[in-house]
XYZ file of C-alpha atoms in Angstrom:
325
model
C 76.126 59.407 -49.558
C 72.521 58.874 -49.938
C 70.915 57.839 -46.371
C 68.161 54.793 -47.159
C 65.292 53.835 -44.896
C 64.664 50.251 -43.598
C 62.836 49.205 -40.595
C 63.085 46.970 -37.585
C 60.164 44.370 -36.960
C 59.277 42.786 -33.438
C 59.031 38.745 -34.348
C 55.290 37.895 -34.301
C 52.483 36.592 -36.220
C 52.205 39.538 -38.199
C 55.678 40.537 -39.140
C 56.187 38.839 -42.171
C 53.319 40.542 -43.412
C 54.459 43.965 -42.172
C 57.820 43.307 -43.923
C 56.173 42.777 -47.111
C 53.965 46.054 -46.874
C 57.211 47.788 -45.740
C 58.584 46.478 -49.315
C 55.897 48.274 -51.007
C 56.916 51.691 -49.317
C 60.191 51.564 -50.261
C 62.014 49.869 -46.966
C 65.307 48.578 -48.017
C 65.586 46.084 -45.487
C 63.533 44.366 -42.914
C 65.246 43.701 -39.423
C 64.007 41.588 -36.680
C 64.625 41.598 -32.962
C 66.144 38.504 -31.409
C 65.063 38.466 -27.724
C 63.944 34.934 -26.882
C 62.220 36.243 -23.698
C 60.243 38.981 -25.369
C 59.414 37.742 -29.091
C 59.001 34.534 -30.849
C 62.054 32.819 -32.823
C 63.647 35.222 -34.895
C 64.784 32.774 -37.540
C 61.274 31.400 -38.143
C 59.586 34.677 -38.411
C 62.675 35.456 -40.884
C 61.762 32.446 -43.243
C 58.021 33.163 -42.905
C 58.979 36.789 -44.306
C 61.074 35.514 -47.043
C 58.679 33.378 -48.375
C 56.037 36.107 -48.701
C 58.552 38.646 -50.187
C 60.732 38.717 -53.043
C 63.225 42.055 -53.006
C 63.352 43.420 -49.259
C 66.672 42.496 -47.568
C 66.305 40.355 -44.342
C 68.187 40.779 -41.288
C 68.808 39.657 -37.525
C 69.252 42.798 -35.346
C 70.594 41.425 -33.901
C 71.544 37.716 -32.713
C 73.527 37.093 -29.162
C 76.287 34.713 -29.436
C 75.125 33.160 -25.626
C 71.850 32.275 -27.050
C 72.896 29.268 -29.238
C 75.763 26.924 -30.562
C 77.710 28.292 -33.648
C 76.640 25.194 -35.405
C 73.153 26.296 -34.783
C 73.370 29.773 -35.988
C 75.358 28.336 -39.209
C 72.716 26.052 -39.995
C 69.944 28.659 -39.327
C 71.981 31.380 -41.699
C 72.180 28.317 -44.602
C 68.265 27.763 -43.973
C 67.803 31.249 -44.371
C 69.627 31.489 -47.455
C 68.046 28.632 -48.850
C 64.637 30.559 -48.761
C 65.757 34.327 -49.358
C 68.907 33.736 -51.402
C 71.523 36.962 -51.387
C 68.667 38.772 -49.296
C 70.237 37.800 -46.164
C 72.358 39.946 -43.513
C 73.440 38.572 -40.051
C 73.226 41.671 -37.260
C 75.485 40.338 -34.057
C 75.622 42.431 -30.797
C 76.578 41.672 -27.108
C 73.152 41.263 -25.780
C 71.995 44.599 -24.048
C 68.131 43.618 -24.105
C 68.423 39.652 -24.800
C 70.860 38.925 -22.038
C 69.761 41.950 -19.756
C 66.232 40.841 -19.821
C 67.103 37.359 -18.557
C 69.261 39.038 -16.048
C 72.710 38.703 -17.439
C 75.267 41.221 -18.589
C 76.146 41.854 -21.895
C 78.797 39.698 -23.259
C 82.836 40.752 -23.642
C 83.763 41.786 -27.220
C 86.666 39.054 -27.398
C 83.781 36.132 -27.013
C 81.506 37.870 -29.730
C 84.799 38.133 -31.895
C 85.472 34.413 -31.575
C 81.753 33.575 -31.797
C 81.408 35.448 -35.435
C 84.606 34.244 -36.854
C 83.827 30.747 -35.669
C 80.261 30.741 -37.638
C 82.072 32.221 -40.682
C 84.625 29.392 -40.644
C 81.746 26.879 -40.705
C 80.176 28.716 -43.436
C 83.261 28.013 -45.622
C 82.872 24.697 -44.981
C 85.868 24.476 -42.574
C 86.698 22.124 -39.248
C 86.654 24.386 -36.337
C 87.218 23.874 -32.855
C 84.402 24.640 -30.149
C 84.547 23.490 -26.956
C 87.125 21.147 -27.241
C 85.800 19.069 -29.990
C 85.905 19.526 -33.933
C 82.905 20.331 -35.756
C 81.834 21.219 -39.253
C 79.072 21.473 -41.252
C 78.289 17.776 -42.555
C 74.944 18.691 -44.666
C 74.678 16.416 -47.570
C 73.957 17.423 -50.848
C 70.190 18.917 -51.326
C 69.816 19.715 -47.581
C 71.676 22.829 -47.218
C 72.871 25.429 -49.905
C 76.541 24.569 -50.898
C 79.461 25.568 -49.414
C 81.017 28.550 -48.852
C 77.751 30.415 -47.893
C 79.040 34.104 -47.434
C 76.513 36.868 -45.925
C 77.186 40.202 -44.759
C 77.599 40.726 -40.894
C 77.248 43.944 -39.122
C 77.698 44.359 -35.296
C 75.811 46.425 -32.969
C 78.717 48.455 -31.738
C 78.484 51.976 -30.339
C 81.707 51.608 -28.518
C 85.322 51.414 -29.801
C 85.696 47.757 -28.798
C 82.862 46.737 -31.093
C 83.843 49.104 -33.721
C 87.052 47.292 -33.801
C 85.551 43.912 -34.084
C 83.550 45.333 -37.101
C 86.444 46.413 -38.795
C 87.813 42.978 -38.352
C 85.048 40.825 -39.255
C 82.013 42.768 -40.670
C 80.694 44.689 -43.357
C 79.208 47.322 -41.018
C 77.736 48.615 -37.972
C 74.621 49.031 -36.032
C 74.196 51.972 -33.278
C 71.296 53.635 -31.389
C 70.330 57.327 -32.231
C 73.369 58.400 -33.230
C 75.309 56.996 -36.579
C 79.052 55.581 -35.993
C 81.080 57.368 -38.776
C 83.734 55.582 -40.857
C 81.842 52.847 -42.338
C 80.391 52.193 -45.477
C 77.335 50.513 -43.966
C 76.485 52.459 -40.998
C 72.678 52.135 -39.523
C 70.945 53.688 -36.952
C 68.370 52.447 -35.117
C 65.038 55.007 -35.127
C 62.015 54.859 -32.790
C 58.760 56.683 -32.126
C 56.362 58.160 -34.400
C 55.432 60.695 -36.860
C 52.725 63.184 -35.475
C 50.027 63.987 -37.509
C 48.893 67.696 -38.487
C 48.151 69.355 -34.945
C 48.591 66.052 -33.374
C 49.549 66.482 -29.541
C 52.421 64.529 -28.354
C 50.190 63.710 -25.297
C 47.529 61.764 -27.361
C 46.730 58.591 -26.975
C 47.843 57.305 -30.129
C 51.200 58.973 -29.671
C 51.760 57.369 -26.177
C 50.320 53.895 -27.892
C 53.054 54.174 -30.624
C 56.038 56.081 -29.220
C 55.661 55.260 -25.193
C 57.516 52.174 -25.649
C 60.290 54.464 -26.933
C 60.784 56.407 -24.143
C 60.650 53.208 -21.563
C 63.699 51.769 -23.724
C 65.342 55.383 -23.422
C 64.744 55.340 -19.964
C 66.164 51.633 -19.550
C 69.457 52.372 -21.578
C 70.017 55.782 -19.442
C 69.506 53.755 -16.364
C 71.589 50.634 -17.376
C 74.563 52.784 -18.527
C 74.609 55.136 -15.804
C 73.597 58.225 -17.572
C 70.135 59.211 -16.161
C 70.237 62.134 -13.920
C 70.034 60.730 -10.319
C 67.171 62.750 -9.195
C 65.123 61.519 -12.548
C 66.346 58.022 -11.527
C 65.366 58.532 -7.830
C 61.918 59.423 -9.052
C 61.763 56.650 -11.806
C 62.836 53.942 -9.653
C 60.282 54.216 -6.965
C 57.778 52.511 -9.469
C 59.844 49.036 -8.730
C 60.587 49.611 -5.461
C 57.556 46.820 -4.409
C 59.299 44.661 -7.069
C 62.068 42.051 -5.577
C 65.375 43.273 -6.763
C 66.099 39.553 -8.424
C 62.859 40.017 -10.326
C 63.251 43.877 -11.301
C 64.991 42.904 -14.672
C 62.149 41.106 -15.583
C 59.385 43.860 -14.548
C 61.652 46.372 -16.361
C 61.624 44.208 -19.760
C 58.047 43.433 -19.751
C 56.934 45.590 -23.081
C 60.525 46.165 -24.160
C 60.309 47.980 -27.687
C 56.406 47.037 -27.899
C 54.497 48.778 -24.993
C 55.144 50.907 -21.829
C 54.967 48.665 -18.516
C 52.896 49.687 -15.863
C 56.173 50.910 -13.805
C 57.055 53.701 -16.510
C 54.051 54.737 -17.613
C 53.698 57.510 -14.849
C 57.206 58.888 -16.091
C 56.881 58.568 -19.746
C 54.624 61.340 -20.913
C 54.054 63.275 -24.577
C 56.331 66.443 -23.461
C 58.872 63.782 -22.663
C 58.571 62.186 -25.693
C 58.723 65.232 -27.534
C 61.747 66.800 -25.510
C 63.523 63.154 -26.417
C 62.837 63.214 -30.176
C 60.239 60.549 -30.062
C 57.294 62.423 -31.247
C 57.823 64.790 -33.834
C 56.451 66.478 -37.005
C 57.495 65.462 -40.358
C 59.744 68.535 -40.519
C 61.360 67.305 -37.304
C 62.075 64.040 -38.534
C 63.457 65.256 -41.438
C 65.879 67.372 -39.342
C 66.608 64.109 -37.886
C 67.466 62.135 -40.907
C 69.816 65.205 -42.069
C 71.491 65.088 -38.858
C 72.038 61.351 -39.253
C 73.418 61.562 -42.924
C 75.506 64.782 -41.672
C 77.006 62.326 -39.057
C 77.908 59.682 -41.308
C 74.953 57.198 -41.225
C 74.172 55.211 -44.413
C 70.550 53.781 -43.138
C 68.071 54.425 -40.620
C 65.927 51.471 -39.590
C 62.780 52.238 -38.074
C 60.821 50.247 -35.793
C 57.184 50.868 -35.829
C 54.966 49.941 -32.736
C 51.492 50.376 -31.041
C 47.947 49.259 -32.477
C 48.576 50.280 -35.987
C 51.938 48.978 -37.243
C 50.995 50.056 -40.834
C 50.057 53.311 -39.999
C 53.264 53.906 -38.650
C 55.432 52.239 -41.469
C 53.377 54.427 -44.002
C 53.992 57.873 -41.820
C 57.452 57.558 -41.361
C 57.930 56.361 -45.148
C 56.163 59.352 -46.104
C 58.201 61.809 -44.203
C 61.528 59.956 -45.088
C 60.383 60.176 -48.908
C 59.703 63.972 -48.529
C 63.353 64.445 -47.079
C 64.887 62.772 -49.469
C 63.072 63.677 -52.630
C 62.358 60.421 -53.917
């Protein structure tokens, strides 16, 4: 098994150009986040990227069923296929960020499975029942690619329920930090920054480029009940002034982009190094080796900070040094 390198991008006015540059650096896929409260529309940005590139794969990471009617998603997939051809992949999840940022819990996996099965049936041209009514893709010739449309589906599935759905309906899985073994396509979300020679994790550049990763880790550990009680008590003091019914808004401001004011005192360079979010090229090589040994087939790196090109280039250099390519 050979590990491949991809990137994940925040959908914004620069993301199409970042996808183009990523392909030049050897990234196989450009995945785009889908979180409407935080970023601009994923499908519009993917189409922009498709028009500026000719080879790199383009995918969602990840859409959340509750945000769109299945017909809307099927039509969006058809639109992207019309522009990008066979370079399209659709990532689907329960909404850890997209729903929690709007004050809602992640969806049950049964709902996700029903939704994806419906979208797949629509793309095959079938009549399906949704919300008590028969629906079908009714595009006249020339208004969309001919049916059936087949695109790979990957699921953001860290746990057994999601992995079971992925085996039934999907082509692979997407996980954070630790790969899911047993799949031919097992992608690992990777965040952080590559340290320069002699660079301190406490430097202004490192905190700007990797601080967001520390904030996301805190939010994940808090949401899943894994943050040590003493650490959580100290960290949550920063949110005491925020009304409880608005706290999810404050926590998600800057999510996967930059540190918010509440998290800044807690996310230090030392913690970034401890959490494996600010490492030398050698440290990243060790990470790649661990991912590959654990069954991962792809690392998907999300750059952040004021210089996205630098982050993409430094990560690519570290990866190619590891892979010998």
